[in-house]
mmCIF file of N, CA and C in Angstrom:
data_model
loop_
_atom_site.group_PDB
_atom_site.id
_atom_site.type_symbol
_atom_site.label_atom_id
_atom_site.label_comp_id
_atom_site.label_asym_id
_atom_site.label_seq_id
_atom_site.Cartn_x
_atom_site.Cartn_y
_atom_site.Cartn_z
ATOM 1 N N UNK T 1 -26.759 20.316 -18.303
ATOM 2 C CA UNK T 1 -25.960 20.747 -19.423
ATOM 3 C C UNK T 1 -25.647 22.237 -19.331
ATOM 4 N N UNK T 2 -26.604 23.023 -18.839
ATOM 5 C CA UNK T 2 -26.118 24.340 -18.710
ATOM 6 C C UNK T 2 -25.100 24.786 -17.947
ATOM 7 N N UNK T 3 -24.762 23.713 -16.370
ATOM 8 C CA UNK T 3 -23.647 23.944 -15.768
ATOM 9 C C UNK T 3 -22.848 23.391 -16.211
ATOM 10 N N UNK T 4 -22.549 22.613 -17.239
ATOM 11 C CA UNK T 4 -21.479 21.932 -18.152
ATOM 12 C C UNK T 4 -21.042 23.239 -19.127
ATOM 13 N N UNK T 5 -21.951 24.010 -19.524
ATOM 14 C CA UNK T 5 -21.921 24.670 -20.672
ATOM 15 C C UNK T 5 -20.689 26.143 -20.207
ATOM 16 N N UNK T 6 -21.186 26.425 -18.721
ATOM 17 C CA UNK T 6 -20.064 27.787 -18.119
ATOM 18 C C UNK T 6 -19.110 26.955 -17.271
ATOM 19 N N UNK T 7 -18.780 25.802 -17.073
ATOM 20 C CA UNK T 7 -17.621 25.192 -16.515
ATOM 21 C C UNK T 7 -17.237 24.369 -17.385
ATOM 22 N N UNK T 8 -17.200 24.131 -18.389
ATOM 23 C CA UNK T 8 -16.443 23.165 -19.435
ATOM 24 C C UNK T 8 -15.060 22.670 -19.095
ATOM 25 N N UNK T 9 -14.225 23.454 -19.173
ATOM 26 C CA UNK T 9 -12.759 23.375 -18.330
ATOM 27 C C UNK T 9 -12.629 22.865 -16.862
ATOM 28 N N UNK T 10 -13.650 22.766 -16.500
ATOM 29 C CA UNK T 10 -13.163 22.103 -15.210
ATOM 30 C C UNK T 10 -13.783 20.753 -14.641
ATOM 31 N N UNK T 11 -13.346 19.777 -15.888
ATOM 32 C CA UNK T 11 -13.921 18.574 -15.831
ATOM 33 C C UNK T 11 -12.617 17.701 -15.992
ATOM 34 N N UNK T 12 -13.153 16.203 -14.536
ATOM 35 C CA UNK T 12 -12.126 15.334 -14.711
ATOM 36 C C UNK T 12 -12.362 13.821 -15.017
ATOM 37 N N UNK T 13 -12.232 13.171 -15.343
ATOM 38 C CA UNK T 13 -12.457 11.599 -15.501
ATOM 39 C C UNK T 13 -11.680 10.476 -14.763
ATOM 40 N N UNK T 14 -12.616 9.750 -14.361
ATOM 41 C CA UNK T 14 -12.312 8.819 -13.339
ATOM 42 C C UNK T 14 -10.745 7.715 -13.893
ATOM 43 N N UNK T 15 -9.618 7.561 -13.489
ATOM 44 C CA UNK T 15 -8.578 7.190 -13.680
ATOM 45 C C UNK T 15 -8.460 5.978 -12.422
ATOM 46 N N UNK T 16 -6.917 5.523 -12.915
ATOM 47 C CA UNK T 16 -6.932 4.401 -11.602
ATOM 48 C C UNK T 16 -6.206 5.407 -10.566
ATOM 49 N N UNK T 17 -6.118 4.944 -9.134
ATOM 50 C CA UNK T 17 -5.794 6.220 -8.445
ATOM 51 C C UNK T 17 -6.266 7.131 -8.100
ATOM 52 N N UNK T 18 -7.692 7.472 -8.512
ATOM 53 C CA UNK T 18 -8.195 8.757 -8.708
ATOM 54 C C UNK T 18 -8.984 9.048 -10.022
ATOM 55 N N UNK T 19 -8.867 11.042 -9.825
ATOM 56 C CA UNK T 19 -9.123 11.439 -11.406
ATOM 57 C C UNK T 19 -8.667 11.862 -11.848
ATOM 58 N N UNK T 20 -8.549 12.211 -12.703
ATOM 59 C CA UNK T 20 -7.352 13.250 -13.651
ATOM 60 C C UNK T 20 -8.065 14.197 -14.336
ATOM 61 N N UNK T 21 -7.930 15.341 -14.469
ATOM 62 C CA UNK T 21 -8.464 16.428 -15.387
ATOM 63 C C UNK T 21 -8.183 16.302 -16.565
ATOM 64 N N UNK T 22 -9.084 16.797 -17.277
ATOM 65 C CA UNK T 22 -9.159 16.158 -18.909
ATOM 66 C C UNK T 22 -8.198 16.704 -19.824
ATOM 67 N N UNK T 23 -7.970 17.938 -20.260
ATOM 68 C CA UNK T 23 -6.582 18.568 -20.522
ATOM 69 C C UNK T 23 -5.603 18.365 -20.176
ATOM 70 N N UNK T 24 -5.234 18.802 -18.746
ATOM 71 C CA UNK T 24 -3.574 18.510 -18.217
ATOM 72 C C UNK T 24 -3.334 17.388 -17.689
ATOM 73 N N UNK T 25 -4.353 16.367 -17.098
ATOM 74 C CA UNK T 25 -3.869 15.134 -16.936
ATOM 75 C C UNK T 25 -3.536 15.801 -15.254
ATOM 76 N N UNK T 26 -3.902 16.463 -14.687
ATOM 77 C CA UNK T 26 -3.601 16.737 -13.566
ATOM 78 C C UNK T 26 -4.336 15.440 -12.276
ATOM 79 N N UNK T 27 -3.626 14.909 -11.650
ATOM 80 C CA UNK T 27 -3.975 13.804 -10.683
ATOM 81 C C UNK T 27 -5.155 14.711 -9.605
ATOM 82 N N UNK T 28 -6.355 14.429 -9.390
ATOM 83 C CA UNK T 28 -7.425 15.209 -8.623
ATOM 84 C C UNK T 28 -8.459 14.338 -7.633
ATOM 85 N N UNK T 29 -8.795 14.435 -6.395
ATOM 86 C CA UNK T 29 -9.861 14.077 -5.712
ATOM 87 C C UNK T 29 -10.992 14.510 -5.479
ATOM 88 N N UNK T 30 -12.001 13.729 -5.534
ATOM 89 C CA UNK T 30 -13.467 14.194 -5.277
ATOM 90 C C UNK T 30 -12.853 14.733 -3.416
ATOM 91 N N UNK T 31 -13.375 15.670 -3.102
ATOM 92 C CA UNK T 31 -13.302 15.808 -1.277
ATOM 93 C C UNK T 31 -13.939 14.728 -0.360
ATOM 94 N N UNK T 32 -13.895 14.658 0.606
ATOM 95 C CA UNK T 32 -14.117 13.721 1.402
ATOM 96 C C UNK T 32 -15.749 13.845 1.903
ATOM 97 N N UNK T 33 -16.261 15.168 1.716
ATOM 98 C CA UNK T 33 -17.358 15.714 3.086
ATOM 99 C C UNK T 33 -18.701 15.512 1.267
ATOM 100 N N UNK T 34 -18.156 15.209 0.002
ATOM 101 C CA UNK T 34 -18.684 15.594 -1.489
ATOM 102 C C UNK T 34 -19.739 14.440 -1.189
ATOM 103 N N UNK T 35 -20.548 14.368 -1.683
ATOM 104 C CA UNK T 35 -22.078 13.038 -1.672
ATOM 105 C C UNK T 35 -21.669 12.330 -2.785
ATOM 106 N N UNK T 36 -20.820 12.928 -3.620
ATOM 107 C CA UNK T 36 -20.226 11.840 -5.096
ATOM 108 C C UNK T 36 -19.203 11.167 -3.944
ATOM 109 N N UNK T 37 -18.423 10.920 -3.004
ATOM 110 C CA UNK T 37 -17.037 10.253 -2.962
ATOM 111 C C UNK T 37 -17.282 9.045 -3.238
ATOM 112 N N UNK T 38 -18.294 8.275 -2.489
ATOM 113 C CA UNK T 38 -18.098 7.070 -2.085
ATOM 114 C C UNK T 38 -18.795 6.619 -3.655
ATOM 115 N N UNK T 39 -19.089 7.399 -4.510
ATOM 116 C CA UNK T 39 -20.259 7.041 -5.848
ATOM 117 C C UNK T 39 -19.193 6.568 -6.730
ATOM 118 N N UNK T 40 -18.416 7.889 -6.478
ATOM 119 C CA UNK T 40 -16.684 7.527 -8.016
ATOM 120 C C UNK T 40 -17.682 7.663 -9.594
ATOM 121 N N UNK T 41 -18.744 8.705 -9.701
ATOM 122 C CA UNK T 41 -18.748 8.606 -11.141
ATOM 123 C C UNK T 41 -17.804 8.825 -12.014
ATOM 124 N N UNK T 42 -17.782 8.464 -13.337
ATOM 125 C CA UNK T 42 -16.783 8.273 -14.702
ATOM 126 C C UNK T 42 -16.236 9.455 -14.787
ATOM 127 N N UNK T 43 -17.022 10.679 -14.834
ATOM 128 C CA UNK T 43 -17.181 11.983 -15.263
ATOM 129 C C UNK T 43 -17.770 12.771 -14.698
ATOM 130 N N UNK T 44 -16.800 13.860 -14.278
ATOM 131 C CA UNK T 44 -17.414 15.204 -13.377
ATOM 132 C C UNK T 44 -16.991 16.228 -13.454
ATOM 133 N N UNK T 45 -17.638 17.534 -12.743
ATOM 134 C CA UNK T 45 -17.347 18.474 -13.165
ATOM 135 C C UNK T 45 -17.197 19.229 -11.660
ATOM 136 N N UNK T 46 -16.489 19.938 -11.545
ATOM 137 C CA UNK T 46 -16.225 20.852 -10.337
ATOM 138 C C UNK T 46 -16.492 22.449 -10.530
ATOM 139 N N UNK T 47 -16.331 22.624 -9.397
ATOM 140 C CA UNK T 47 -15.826 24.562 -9.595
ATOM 141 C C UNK T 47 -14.794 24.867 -8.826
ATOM 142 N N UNK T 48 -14.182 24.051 -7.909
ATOM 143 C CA UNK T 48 -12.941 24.365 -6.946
ATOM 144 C C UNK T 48 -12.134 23.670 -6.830
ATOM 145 N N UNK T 49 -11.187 23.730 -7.061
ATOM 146 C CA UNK T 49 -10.074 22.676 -6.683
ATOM 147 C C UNK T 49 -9.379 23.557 -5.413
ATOM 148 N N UNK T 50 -9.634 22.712 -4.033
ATOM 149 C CA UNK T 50 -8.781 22.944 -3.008
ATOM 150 C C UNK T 50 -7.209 22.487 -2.610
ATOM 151 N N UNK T 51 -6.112 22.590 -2.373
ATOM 152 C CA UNK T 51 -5.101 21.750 -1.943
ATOM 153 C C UNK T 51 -4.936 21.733 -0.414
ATOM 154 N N UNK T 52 -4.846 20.601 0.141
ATOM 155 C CA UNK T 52 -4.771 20.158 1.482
ATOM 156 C C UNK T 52 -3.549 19.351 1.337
ATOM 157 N N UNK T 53 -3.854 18.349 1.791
ATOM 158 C CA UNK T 53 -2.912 17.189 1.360
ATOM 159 C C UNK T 53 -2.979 16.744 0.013
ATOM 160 N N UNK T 54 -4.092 16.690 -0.674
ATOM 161 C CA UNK T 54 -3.818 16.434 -2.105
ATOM 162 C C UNK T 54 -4.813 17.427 -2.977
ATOM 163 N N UNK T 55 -4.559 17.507 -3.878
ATOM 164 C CA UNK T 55 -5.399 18.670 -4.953
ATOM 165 C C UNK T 55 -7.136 18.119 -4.813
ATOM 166 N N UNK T 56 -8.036 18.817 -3.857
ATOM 167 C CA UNK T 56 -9.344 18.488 -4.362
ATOM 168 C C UNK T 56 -10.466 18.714 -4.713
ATOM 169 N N UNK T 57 -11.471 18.483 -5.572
ATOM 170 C CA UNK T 57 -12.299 18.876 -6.337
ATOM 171 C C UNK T 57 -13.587 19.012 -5.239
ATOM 172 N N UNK T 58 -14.131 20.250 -5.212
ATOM 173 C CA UNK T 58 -15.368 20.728 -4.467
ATOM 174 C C UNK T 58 -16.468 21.057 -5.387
ATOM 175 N N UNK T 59 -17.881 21.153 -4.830
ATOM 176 C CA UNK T 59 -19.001 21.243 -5.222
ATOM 177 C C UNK T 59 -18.828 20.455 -6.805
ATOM 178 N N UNK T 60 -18.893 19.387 -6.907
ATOM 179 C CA UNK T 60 -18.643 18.396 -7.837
ATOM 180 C C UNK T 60 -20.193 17.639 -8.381
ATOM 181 N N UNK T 61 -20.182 17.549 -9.894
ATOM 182 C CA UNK T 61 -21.731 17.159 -10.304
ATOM 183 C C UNK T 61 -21.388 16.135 -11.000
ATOM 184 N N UNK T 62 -21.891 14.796 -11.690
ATOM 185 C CA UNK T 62 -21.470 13.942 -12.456
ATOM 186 C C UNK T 62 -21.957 14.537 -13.839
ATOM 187 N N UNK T 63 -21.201 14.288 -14.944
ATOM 188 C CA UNK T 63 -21.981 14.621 -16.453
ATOM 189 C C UNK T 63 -22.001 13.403 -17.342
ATOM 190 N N UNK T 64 -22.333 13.479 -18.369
ATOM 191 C CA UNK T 64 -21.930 12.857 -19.522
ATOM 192 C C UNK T 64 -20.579 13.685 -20.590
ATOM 193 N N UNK T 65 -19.765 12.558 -20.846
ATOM 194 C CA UNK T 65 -18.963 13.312 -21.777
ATOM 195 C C UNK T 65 -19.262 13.544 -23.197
ATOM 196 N N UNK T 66 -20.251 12.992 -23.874
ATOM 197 C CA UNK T 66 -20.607 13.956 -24.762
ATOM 198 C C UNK T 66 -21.476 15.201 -24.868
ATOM 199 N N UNK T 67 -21.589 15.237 -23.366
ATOM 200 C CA UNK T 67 -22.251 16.992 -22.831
ATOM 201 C C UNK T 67 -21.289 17.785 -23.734
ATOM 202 N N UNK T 68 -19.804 17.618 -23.241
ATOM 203 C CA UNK T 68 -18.706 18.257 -23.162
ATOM 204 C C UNK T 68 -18.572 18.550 -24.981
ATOM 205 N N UNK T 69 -18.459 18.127 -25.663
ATOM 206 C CA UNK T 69 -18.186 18.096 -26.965
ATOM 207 C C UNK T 69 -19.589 19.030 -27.666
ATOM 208 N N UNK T 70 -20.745 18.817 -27.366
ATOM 209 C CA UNK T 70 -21.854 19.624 -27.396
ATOM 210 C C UNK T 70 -21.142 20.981 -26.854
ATOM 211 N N UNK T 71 -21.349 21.610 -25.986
ATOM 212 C CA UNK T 71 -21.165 22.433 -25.320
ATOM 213 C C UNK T 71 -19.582 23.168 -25.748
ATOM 214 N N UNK T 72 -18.211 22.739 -25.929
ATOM 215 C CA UNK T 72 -17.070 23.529 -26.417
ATOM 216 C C UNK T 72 -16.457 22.708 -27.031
ATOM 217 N N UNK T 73 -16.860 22.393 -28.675
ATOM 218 C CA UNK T 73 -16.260 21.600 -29.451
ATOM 219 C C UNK T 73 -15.106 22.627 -29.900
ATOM 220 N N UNK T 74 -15.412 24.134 -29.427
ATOM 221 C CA UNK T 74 -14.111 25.075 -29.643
ATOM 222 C C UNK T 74 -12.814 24.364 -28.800
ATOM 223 N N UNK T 75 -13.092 23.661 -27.487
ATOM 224 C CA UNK T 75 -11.938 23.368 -26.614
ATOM 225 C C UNK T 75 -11.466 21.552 -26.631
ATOM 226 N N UNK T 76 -12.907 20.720 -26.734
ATOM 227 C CA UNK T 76 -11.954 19.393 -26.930
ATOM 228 C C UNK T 76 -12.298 19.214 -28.061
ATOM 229 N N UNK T 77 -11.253 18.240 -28.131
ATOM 230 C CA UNK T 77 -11.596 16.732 -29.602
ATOM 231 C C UNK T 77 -12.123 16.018 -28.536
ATOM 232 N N UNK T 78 -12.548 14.971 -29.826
ATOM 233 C CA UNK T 78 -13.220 13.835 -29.663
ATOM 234 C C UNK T 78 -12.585 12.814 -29.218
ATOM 235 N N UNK T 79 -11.211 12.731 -29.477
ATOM 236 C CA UNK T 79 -10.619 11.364 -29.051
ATOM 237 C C UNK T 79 -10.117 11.870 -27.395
ATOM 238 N N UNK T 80 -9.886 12.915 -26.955
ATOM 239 C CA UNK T 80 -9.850 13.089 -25.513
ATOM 240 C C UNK T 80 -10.837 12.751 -25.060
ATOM 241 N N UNK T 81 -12.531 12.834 -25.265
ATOM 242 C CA UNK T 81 -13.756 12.454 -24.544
ATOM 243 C C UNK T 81 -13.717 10.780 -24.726
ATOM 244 N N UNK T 82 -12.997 10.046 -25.394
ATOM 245 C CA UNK T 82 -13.300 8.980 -25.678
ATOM 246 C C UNK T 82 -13.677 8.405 -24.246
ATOM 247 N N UNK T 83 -15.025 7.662 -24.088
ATOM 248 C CA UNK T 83 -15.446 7.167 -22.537
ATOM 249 C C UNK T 83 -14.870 5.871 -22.058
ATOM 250 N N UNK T 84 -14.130 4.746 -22.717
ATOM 251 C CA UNK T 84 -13.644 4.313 -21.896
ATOM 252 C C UNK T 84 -14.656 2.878 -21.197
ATOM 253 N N UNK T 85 -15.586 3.370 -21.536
ATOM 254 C CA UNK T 85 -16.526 2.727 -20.796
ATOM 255 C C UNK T 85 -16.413 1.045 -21.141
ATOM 256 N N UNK T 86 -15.350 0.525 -22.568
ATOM 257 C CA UNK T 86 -14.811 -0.536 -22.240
ATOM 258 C C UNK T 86 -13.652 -1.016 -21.726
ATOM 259 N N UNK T 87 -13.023 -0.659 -21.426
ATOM 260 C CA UNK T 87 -12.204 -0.707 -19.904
ATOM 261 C C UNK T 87 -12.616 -1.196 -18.750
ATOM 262 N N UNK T 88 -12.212 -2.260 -18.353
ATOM 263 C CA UNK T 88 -12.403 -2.251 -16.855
ATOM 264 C C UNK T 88 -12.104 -1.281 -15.749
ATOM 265 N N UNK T 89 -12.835 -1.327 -15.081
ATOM 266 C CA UNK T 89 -12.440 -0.734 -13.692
ATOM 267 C C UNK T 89 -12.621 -1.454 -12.780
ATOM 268 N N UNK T 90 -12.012 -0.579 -12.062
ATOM 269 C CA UNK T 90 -12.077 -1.050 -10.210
ATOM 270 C C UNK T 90 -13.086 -1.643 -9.654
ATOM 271 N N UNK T 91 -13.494 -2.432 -9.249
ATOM 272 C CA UNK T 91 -14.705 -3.208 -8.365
ATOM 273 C C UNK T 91 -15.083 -1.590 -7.365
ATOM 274 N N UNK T 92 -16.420 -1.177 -7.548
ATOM 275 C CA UNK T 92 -16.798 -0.740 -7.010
ATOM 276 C C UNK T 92 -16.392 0.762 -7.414
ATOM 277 N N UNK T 93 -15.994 0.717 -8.675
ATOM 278 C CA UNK T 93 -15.960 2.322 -8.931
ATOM 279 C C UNK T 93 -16.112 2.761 -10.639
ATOM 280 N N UNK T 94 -16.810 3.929 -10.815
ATOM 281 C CA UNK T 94 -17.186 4.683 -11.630
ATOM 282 C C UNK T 94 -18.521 3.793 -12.038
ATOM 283 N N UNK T 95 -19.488 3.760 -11.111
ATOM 284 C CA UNK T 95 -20.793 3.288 -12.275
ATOM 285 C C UNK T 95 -21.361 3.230 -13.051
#
């Protein structure tokens, strides 16, 4: 929670396709070389976004999203954290 607490803003949630950053909706990848890729958690948090071929997220940690609301209820609402977690997903992704 404490590295949730000085990176707040730079968290994305697992989407189809990918992830998307939680504010702009920006389309984002875990990197390839990351120990999360092959995991696909729901919710994560970065400190780098590189561009190569596609925009991607480095040194990447999984959180909970009501970390996020704890930590800068100055920056989201609540209905952006909404988890989703009844939704299906993908066979084999976001555990």
């Amino acid at each position: 929670q404490a590295i949730t607490a000085g990176f707040f803003y730079h968290t994305a949630r697992l989407a189809r396709g990918g992830y998307r950053t939680v504010k702009h909706q920006q389309p984002v990848f875990i990197h390839p070389n990351s120990a999360l890729f092959a995991l696909q958690p729901r919710w994560v948090l970065y400190h780098e976004l590189v561009c190569t071929s596609k925009e991607f997220m480095r040194q990447v940690i999984e959180i909970d999203s009501s970390w996020l609301l704890e930590v800068a209820p100055h920056y989201y609402q609540a209905k952006e954290l909404e988890d989703g977690s009844g939704r299906k997903m993908p066979k084999k992704a976001g555990k």
